[in-house]
PDB file of C-alpha atoms and ligand atoms in Angstrom:
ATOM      1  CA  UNK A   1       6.160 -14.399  -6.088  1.00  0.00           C
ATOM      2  CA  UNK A   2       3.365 -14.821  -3.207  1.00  0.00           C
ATOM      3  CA  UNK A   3       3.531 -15.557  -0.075  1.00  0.00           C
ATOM      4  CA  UNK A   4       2.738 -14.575   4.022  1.00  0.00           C
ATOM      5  CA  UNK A   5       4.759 -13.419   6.530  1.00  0.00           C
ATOM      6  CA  UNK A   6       3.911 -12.952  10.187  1.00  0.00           C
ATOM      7  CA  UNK A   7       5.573  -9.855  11.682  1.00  0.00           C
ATOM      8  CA  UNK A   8       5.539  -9.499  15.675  1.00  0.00           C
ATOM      9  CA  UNK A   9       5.926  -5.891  16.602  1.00  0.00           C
ATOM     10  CA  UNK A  10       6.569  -5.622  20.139  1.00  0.00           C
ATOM     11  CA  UNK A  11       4.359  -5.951  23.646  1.00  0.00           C
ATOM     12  CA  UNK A  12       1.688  -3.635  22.031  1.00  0.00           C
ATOM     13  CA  UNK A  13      -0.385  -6.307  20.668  1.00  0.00           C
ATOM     14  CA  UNK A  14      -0.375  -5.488  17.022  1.00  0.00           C
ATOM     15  CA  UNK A  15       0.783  -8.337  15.386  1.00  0.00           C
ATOM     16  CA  UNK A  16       1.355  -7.662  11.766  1.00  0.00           C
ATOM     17  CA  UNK A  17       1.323  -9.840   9.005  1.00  0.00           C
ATOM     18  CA  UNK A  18       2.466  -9.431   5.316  1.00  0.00           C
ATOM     19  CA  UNK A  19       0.738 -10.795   2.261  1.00  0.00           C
ATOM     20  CA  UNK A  20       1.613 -10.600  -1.597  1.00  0.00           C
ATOM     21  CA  UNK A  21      -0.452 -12.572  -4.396  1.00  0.00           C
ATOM     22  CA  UNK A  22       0.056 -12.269  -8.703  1.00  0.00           C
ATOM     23  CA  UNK A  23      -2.461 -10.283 -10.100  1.00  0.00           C
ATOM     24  CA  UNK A  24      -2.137 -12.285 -13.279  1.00  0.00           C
ATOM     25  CA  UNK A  25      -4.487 -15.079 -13.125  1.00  0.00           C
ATOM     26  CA  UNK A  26      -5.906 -17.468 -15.630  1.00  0.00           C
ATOM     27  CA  UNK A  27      -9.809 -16.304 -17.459  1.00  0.00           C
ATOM     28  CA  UNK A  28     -11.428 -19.274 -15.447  1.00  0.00           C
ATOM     29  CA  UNK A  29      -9.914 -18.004 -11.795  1.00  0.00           C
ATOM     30  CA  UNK A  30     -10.811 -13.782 -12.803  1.00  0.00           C
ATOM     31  CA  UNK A  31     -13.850 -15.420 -13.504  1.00  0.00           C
ATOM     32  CA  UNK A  32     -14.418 -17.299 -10.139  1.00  0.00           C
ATOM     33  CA  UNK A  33     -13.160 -14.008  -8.446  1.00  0.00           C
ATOM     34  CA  UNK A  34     -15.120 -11.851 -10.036  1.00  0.00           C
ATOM     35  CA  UNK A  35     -18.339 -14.177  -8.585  1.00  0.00           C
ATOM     36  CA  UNK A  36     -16.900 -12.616  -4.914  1.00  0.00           C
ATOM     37  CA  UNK A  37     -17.376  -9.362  -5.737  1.00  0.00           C
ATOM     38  CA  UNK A  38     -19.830  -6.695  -4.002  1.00  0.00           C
ATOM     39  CA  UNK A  39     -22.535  -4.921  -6.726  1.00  0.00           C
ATOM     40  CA  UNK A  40     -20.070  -1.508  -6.246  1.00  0.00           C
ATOM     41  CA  UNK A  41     -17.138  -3.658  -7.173  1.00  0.00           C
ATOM     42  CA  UNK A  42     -18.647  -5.120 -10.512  1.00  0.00           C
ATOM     43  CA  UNK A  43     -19.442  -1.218 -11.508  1.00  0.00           C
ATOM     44  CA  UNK A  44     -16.079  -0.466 -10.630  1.00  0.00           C
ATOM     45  CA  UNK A  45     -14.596  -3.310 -12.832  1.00  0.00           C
ATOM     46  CA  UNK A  46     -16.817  -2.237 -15.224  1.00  0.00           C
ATOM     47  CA  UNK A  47     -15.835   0.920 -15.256  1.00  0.00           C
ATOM     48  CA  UNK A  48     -11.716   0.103 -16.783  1.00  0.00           C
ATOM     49  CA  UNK A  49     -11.391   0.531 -20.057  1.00  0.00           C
ATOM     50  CA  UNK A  50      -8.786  -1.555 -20.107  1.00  0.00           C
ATOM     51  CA  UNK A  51      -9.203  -5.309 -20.072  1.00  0.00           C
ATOM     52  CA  UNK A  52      -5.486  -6.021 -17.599  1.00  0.00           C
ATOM     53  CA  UNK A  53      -6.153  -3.063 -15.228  1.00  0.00           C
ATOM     54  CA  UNK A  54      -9.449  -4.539 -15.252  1.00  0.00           C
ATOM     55  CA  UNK A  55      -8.879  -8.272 -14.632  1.00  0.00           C
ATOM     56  CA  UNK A  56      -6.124  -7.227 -11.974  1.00  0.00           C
ATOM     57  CA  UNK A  57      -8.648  -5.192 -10.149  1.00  0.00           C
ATOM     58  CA  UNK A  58     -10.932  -8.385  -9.875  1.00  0.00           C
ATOM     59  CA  UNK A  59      -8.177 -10.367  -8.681  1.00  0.00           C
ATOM     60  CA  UNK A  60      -6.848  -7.878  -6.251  1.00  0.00           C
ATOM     61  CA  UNK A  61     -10.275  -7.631  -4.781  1.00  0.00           C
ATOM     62  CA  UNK A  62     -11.207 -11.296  -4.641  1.00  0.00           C
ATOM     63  CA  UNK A  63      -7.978 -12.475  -3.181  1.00  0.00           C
ATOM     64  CA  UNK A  64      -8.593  -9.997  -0.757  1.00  0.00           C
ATOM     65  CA  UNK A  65     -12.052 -11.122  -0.039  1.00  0.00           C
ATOM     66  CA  UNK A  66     -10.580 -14.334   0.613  1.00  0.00           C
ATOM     67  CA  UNK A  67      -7.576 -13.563   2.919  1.00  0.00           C
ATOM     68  CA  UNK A  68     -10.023 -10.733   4.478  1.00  0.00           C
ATOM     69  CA  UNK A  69     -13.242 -13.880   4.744  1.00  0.00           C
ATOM     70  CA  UNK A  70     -10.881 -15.671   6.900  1.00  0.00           C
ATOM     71  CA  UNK A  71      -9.314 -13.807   8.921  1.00  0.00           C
ATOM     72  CA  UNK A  72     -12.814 -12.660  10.396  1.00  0.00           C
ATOM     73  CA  UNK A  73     -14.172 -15.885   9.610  1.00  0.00           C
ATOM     74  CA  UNK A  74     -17.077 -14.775   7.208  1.00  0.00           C
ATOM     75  CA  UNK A  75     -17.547 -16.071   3.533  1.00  0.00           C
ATOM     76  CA  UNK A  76     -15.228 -14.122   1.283  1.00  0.00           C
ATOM     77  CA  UNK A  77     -18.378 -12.702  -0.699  1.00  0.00           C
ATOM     78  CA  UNK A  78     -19.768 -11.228   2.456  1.00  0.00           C
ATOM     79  CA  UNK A  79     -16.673  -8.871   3.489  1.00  0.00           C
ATOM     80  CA  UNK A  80     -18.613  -5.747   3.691  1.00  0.00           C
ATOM     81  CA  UNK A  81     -16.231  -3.192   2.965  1.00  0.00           C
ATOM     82  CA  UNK A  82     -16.887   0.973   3.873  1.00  0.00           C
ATOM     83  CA  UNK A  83     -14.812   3.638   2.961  1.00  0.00           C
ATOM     84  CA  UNK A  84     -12.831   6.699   4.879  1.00  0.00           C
ATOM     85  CA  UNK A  85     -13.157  10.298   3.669  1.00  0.00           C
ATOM     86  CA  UNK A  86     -10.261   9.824   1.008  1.00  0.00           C
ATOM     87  CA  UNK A  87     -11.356   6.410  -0.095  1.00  0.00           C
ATOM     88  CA  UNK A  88      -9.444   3.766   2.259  1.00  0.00           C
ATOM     89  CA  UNK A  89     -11.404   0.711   2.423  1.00  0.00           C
ATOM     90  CA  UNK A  90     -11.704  -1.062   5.848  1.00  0.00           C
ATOM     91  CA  UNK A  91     -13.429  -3.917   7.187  1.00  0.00           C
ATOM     92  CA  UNK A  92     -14.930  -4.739  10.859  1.00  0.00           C
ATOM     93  CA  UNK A  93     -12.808  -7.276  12.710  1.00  0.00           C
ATOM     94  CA  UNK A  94      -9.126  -6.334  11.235  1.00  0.00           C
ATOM     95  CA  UNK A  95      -7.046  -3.565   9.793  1.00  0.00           C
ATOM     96  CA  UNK A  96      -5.659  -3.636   6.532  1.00  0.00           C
ATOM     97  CA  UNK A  97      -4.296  -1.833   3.762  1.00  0.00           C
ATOM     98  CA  UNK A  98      -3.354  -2.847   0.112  1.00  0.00           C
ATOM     99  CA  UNK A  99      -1.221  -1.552  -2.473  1.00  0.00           C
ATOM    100  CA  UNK A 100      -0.148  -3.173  -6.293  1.00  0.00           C
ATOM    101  CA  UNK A 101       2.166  -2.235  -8.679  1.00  0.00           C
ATOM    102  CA  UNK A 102       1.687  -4.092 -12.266  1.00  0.00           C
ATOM    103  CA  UNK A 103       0.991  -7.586 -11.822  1.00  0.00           C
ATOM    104  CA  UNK A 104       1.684  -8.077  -7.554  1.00  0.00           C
ATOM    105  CA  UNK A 105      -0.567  -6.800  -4.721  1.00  0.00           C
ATOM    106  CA  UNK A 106       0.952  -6.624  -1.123  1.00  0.00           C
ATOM    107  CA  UNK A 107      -1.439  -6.740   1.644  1.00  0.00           C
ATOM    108  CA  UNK A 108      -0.365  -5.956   5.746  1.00  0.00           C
ATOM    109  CA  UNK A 109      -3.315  -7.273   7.971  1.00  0.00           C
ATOM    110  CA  UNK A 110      -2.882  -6.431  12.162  1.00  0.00           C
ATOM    111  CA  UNK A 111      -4.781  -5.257  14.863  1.00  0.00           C
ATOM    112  CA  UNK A 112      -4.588  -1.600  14.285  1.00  0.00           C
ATOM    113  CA  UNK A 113      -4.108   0.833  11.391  1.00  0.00           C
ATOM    114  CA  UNK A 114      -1.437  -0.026   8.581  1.00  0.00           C
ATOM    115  CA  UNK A 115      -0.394   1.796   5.640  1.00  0.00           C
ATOM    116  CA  UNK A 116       1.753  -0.340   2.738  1.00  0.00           C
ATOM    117  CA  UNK A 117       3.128   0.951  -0.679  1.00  0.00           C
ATOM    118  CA  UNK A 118       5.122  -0.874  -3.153  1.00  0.00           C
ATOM    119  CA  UNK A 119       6.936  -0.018  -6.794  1.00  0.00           C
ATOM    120  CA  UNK A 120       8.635  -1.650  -9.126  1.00  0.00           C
ATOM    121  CA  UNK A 121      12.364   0.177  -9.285  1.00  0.00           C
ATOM    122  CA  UNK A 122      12.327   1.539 -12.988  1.00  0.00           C
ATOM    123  CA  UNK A 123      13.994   4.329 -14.745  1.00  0.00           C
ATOM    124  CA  UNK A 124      11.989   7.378 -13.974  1.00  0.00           C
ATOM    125  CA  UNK A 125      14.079  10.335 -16.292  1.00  0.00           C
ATOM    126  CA  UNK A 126      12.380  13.224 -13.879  1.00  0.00           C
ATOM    127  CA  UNK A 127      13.053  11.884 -10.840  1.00  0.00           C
ATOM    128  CA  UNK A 128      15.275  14.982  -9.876  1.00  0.00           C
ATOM    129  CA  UNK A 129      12.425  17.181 -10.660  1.00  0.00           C
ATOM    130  CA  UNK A 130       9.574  14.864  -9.017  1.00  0.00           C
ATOM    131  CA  UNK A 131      11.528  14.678  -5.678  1.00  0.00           C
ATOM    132  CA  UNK A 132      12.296  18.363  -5.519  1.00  0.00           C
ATOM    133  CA  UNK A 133       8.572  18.917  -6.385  1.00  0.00           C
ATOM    134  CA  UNK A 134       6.679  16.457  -3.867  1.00  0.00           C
ATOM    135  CA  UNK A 135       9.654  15.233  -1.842  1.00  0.00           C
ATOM    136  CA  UNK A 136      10.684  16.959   2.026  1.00  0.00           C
ATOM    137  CA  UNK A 137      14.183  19.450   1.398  1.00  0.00           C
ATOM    138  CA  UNK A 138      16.314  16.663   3.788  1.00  0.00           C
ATOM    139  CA  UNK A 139      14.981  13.803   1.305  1.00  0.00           C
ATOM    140  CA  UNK A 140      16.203  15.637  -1.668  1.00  0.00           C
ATOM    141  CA  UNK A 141      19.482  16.135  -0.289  1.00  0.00           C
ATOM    142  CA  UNK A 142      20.028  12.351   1.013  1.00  0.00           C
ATOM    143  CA  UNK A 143      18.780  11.146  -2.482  1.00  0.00           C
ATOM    144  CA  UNK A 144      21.225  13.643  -4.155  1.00  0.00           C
ATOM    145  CA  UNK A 145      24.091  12.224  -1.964  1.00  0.00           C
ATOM    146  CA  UNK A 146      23.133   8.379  -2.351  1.00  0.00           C
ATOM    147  CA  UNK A 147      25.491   6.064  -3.999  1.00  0.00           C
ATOM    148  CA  UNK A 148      21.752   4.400  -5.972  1.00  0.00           C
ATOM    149  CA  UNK A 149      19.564   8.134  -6.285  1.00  0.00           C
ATOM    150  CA  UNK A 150      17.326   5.786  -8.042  1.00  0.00           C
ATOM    151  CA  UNK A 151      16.954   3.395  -5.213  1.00  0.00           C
ATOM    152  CA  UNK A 152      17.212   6.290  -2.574  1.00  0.00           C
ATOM    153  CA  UNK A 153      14.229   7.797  -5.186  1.00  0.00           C
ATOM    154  CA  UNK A 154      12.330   4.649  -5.077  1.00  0.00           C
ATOM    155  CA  UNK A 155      12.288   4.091  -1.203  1.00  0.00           C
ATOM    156  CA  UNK A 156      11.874   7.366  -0.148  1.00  0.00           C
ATOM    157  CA  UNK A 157       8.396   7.206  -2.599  1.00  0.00           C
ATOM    158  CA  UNK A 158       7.311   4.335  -0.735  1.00  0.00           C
ATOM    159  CA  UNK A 159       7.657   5.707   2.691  1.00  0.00           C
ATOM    160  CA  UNK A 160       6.111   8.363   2.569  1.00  0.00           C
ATOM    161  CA  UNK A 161       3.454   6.527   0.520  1.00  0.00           C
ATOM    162  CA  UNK A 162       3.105   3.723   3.455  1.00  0.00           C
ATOM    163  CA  UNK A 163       2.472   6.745   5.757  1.00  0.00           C
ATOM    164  CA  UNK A 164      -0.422   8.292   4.570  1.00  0.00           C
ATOM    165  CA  UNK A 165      -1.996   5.247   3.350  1.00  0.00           C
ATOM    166  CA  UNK A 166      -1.654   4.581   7.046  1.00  0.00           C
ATOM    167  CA  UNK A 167      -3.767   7.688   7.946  1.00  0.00           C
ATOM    168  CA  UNK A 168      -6.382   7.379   5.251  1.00  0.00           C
ATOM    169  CA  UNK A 169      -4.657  10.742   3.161  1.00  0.00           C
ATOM    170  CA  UNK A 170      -4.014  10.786  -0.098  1.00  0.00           C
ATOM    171  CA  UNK A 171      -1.437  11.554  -1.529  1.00  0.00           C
ATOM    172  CA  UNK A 172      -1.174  15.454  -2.347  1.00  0.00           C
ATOM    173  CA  UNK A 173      -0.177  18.864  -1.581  1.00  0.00           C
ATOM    174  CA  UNK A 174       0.895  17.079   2.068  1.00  0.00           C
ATOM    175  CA  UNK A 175       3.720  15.037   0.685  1.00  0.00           C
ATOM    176  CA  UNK A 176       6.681  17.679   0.667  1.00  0.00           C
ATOM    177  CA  UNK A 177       6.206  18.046   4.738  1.00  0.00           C
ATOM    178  CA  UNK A 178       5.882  14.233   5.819  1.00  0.00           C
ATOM    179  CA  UNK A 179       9.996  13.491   6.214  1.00  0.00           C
ATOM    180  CA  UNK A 180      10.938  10.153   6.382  1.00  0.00           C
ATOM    181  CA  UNK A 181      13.579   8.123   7.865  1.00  0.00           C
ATOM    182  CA  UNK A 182      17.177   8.802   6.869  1.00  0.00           C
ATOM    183  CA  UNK A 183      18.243   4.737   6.655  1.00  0.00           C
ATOM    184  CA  UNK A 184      16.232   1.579   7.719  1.00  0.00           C
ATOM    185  CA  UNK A 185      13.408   2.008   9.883  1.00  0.00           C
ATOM    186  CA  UNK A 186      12.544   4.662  11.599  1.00  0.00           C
ATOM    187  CA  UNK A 187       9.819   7.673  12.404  1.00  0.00           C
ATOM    188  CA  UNK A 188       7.956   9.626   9.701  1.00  0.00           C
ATOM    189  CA  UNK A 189       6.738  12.652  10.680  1.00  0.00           C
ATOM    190  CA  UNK A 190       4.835  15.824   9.563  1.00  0.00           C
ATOM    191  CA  UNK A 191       1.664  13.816   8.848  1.00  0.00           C
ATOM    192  CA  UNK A 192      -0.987  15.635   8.089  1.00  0.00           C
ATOM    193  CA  UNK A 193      -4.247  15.801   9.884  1.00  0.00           C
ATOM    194  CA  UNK A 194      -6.490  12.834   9.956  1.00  0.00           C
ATOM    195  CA  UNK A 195      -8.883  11.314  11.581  1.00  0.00           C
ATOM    196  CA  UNK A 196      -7.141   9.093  13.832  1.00  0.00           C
ATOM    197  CA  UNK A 197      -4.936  11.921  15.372  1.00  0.00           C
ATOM    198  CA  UNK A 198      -1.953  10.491  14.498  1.00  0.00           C
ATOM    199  CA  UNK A 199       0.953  13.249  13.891  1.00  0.00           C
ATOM    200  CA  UNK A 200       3.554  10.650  13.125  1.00  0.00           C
ATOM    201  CA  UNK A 201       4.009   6.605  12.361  1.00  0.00           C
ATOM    202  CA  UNK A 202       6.665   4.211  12.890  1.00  0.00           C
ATOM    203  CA  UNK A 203       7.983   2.972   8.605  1.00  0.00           C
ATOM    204  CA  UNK A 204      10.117   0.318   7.459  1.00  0.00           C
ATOM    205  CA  UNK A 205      11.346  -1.611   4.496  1.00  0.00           C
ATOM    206  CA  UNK A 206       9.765  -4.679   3.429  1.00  0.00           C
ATOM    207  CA  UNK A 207      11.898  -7.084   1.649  1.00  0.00           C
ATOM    208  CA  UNK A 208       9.903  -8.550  -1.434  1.00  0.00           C
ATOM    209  CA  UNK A 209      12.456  -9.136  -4.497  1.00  0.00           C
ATOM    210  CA  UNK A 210      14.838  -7.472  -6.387  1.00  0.00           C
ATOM    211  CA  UNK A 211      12.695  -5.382  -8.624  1.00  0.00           C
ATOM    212  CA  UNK A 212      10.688  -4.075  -5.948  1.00  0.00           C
ATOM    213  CA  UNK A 213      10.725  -1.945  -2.815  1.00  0.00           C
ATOM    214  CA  UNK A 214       7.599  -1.412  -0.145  1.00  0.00           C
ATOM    215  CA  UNK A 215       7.514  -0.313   2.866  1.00  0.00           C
ATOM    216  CA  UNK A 216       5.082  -0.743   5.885  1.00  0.00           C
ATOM    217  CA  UNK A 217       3.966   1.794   8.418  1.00  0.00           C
ATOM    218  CA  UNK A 218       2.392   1.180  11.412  1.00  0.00           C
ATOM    219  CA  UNK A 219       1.222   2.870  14.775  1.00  0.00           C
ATOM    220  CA  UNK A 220       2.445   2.228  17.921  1.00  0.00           C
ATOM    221  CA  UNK A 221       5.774   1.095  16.933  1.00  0.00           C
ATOM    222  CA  UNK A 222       7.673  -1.810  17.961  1.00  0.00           C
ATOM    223  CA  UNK A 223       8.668  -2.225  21.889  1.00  0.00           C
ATOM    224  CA  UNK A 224      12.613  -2.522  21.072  1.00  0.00           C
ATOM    225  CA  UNK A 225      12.897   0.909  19.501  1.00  0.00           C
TER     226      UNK A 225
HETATM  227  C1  COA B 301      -4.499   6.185  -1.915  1.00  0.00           C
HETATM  228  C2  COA B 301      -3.496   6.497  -2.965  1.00  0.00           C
HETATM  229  C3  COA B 301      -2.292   7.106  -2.259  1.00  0.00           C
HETATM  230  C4  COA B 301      -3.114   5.169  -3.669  1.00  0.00           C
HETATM  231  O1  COA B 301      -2.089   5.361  -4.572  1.00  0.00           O
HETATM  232  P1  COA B 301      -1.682   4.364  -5.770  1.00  0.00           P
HETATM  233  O2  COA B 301      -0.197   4.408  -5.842  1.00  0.00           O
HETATM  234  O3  COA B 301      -2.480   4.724  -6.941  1.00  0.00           O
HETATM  235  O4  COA B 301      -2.181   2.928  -5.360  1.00  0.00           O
HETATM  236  P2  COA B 301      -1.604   1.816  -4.381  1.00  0.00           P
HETATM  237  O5  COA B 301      -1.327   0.629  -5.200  1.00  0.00           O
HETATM  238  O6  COA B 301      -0.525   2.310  -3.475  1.00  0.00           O
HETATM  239  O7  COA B 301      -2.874   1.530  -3.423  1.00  0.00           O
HETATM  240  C5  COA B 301      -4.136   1.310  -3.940  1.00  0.00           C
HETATM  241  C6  COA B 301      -4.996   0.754  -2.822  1.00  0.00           C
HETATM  242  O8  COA B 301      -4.926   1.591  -1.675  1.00  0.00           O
HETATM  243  C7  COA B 301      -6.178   1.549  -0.999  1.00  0.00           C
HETATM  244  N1  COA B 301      -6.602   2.943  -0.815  1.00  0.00           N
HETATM  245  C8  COA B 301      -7.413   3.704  -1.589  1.00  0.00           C
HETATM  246  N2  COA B 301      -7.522   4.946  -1.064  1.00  0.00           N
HETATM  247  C9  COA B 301      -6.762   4.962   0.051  1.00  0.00           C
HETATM  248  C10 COA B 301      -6.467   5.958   1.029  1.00  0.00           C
HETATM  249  N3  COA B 301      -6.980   7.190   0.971  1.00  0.00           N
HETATM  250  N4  COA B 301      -5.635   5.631   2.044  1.00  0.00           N
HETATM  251  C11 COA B 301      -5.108   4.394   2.129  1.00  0.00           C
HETATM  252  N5  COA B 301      -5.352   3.404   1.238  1.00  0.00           N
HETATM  253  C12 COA B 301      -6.166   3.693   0.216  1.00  0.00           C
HETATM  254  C13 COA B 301      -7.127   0.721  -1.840  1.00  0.00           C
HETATM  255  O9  COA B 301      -7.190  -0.572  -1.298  1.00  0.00           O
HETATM  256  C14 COA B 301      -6.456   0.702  -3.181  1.00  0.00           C
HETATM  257  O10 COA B 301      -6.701  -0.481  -3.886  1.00  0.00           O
HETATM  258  P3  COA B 301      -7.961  -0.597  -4.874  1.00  0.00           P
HETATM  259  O11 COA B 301      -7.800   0.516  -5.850  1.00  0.00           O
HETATM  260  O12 COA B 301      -7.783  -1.943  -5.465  1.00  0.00           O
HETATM  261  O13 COA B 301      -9.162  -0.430  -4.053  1.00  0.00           O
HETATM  262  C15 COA B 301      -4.007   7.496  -4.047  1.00  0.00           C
HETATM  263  O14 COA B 301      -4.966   6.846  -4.833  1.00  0.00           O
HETATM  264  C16 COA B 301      -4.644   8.721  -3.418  1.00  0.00           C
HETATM  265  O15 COA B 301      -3.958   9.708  -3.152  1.00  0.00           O
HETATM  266  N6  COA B 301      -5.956   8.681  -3.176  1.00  0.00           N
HETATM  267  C17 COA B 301      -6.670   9.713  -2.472  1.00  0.00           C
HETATM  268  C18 COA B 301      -7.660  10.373  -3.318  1.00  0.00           C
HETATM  269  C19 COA B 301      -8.294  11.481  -2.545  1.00  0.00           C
HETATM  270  O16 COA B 301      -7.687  12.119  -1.714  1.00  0.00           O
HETATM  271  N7  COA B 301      -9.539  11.715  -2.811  1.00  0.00           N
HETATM  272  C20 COA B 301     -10.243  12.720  -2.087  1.00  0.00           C
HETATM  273  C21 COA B 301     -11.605  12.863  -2.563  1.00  0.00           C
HETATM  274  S1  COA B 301     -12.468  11.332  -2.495  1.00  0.00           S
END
């Protein structure tokens, strides 16, 4: 599945718009994609020993030249990307943030700071033990009590995920104290410190198919909350 979504958030002026592309591609089109990519890129390609993780990385980072190139109206080979402290890549002229799981890559473009995750639901047999581990003490309790732990598991993950991706942190020792909404949409707070100042961010779900969940967060948040 791939597609775009615009997403209108309110009188703040960040409009927000959702992207997802395959990262399986045909040799000819990795090929062609590859041709887009920035001298640190190719050594990063390089680098996988892998030949899928590999080819996906090429095609995550050439579609994104491409949907980045015209946006900002450059061509997609000349998207100069820089890097935060913990390694978020950002462009001049829009805010973005990426995330892939296996084969798809979502992408949120808008006018100021995003964060996106997104994870294929799969058996994890730890999940008890991972969520007690990295997860805040109300989110272990609500994913205890859910009628789908799994699910509960799965979303929970990508919130939390969305919201430091949002800030630039990675994810670490900072996880147990960022508590996500109970249901829905909603507030995540307890970020940790960052260099935008931002102590909490507004999440929701994103709807992609039934395999996978993702989540979005974003900064202000939208005027009808
Ligand atoms: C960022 C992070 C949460 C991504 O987790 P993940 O589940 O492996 O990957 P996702 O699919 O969600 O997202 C990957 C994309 O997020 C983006 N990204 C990378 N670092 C990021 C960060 N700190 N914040 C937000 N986005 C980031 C990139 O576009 C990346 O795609 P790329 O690898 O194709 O460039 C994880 O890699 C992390 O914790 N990194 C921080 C490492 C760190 O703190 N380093 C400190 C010393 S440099």
């Amino acid at each position: 599945m791939t597609g775009e979504g615009g997403r209108g958030t309110g009188d703040e002026g960040n409009a927000i718009a959702v992207a997802t592309w395959s990262l399986s591609e045909p040799a000819e089109v990795v090929d062609s994609l590859f041709a887009l990519l920035s001298e640190d890129e190719r050594v990063r390609a390089a680098a996988f020993v892998r030949e899928e993780p590999r080819r996906r990385f090429i095609v995550a980072r050439g579609r994104l030249r491409e949907r980045l190139g015209e946006r900002i109206g450059v061509a997609p080979a000349d998207v100069a990307f820089r890097y935060g402290p913990n390694g978020k890549p950002a462009a001049e002229g829009v805010q973005f943030n990426v995330a892939h799981t296996g084969d798809l890559a979502l992408c949120a473009f808008a006018d100021a700071p995003v964060g996106v995750d997104v994870e294929r639901i799969r058996p994890i047999k730890n999940a008890t033990a991972l969520a007690e581990r990295w997860f805040h003490a109300d989110e272990v309790a609500r994913i205890a009590a859910a009628p789908e732990p799994l699910a509960e598991f799965f979303r929970t993950w990508t919130m939390k995920e969305a919201a430091l991706k949002l800030v630039g942190v990675g994810v670490g020792e900072s996880l147990p104290k960022v508590l996500t909404p109970a249901e829905g949409a909603g507030w995540a707070t307890g970020l940790p410190g960052n260099e935008l100042g931002i102590d909490r961010c507004w999440v929701e779900p994103l709807a992609i198919d039934m395999e996978h969940v993702a989540a979005l967060a974003f900064s202000p948040p939208p005027s009808s909350v």
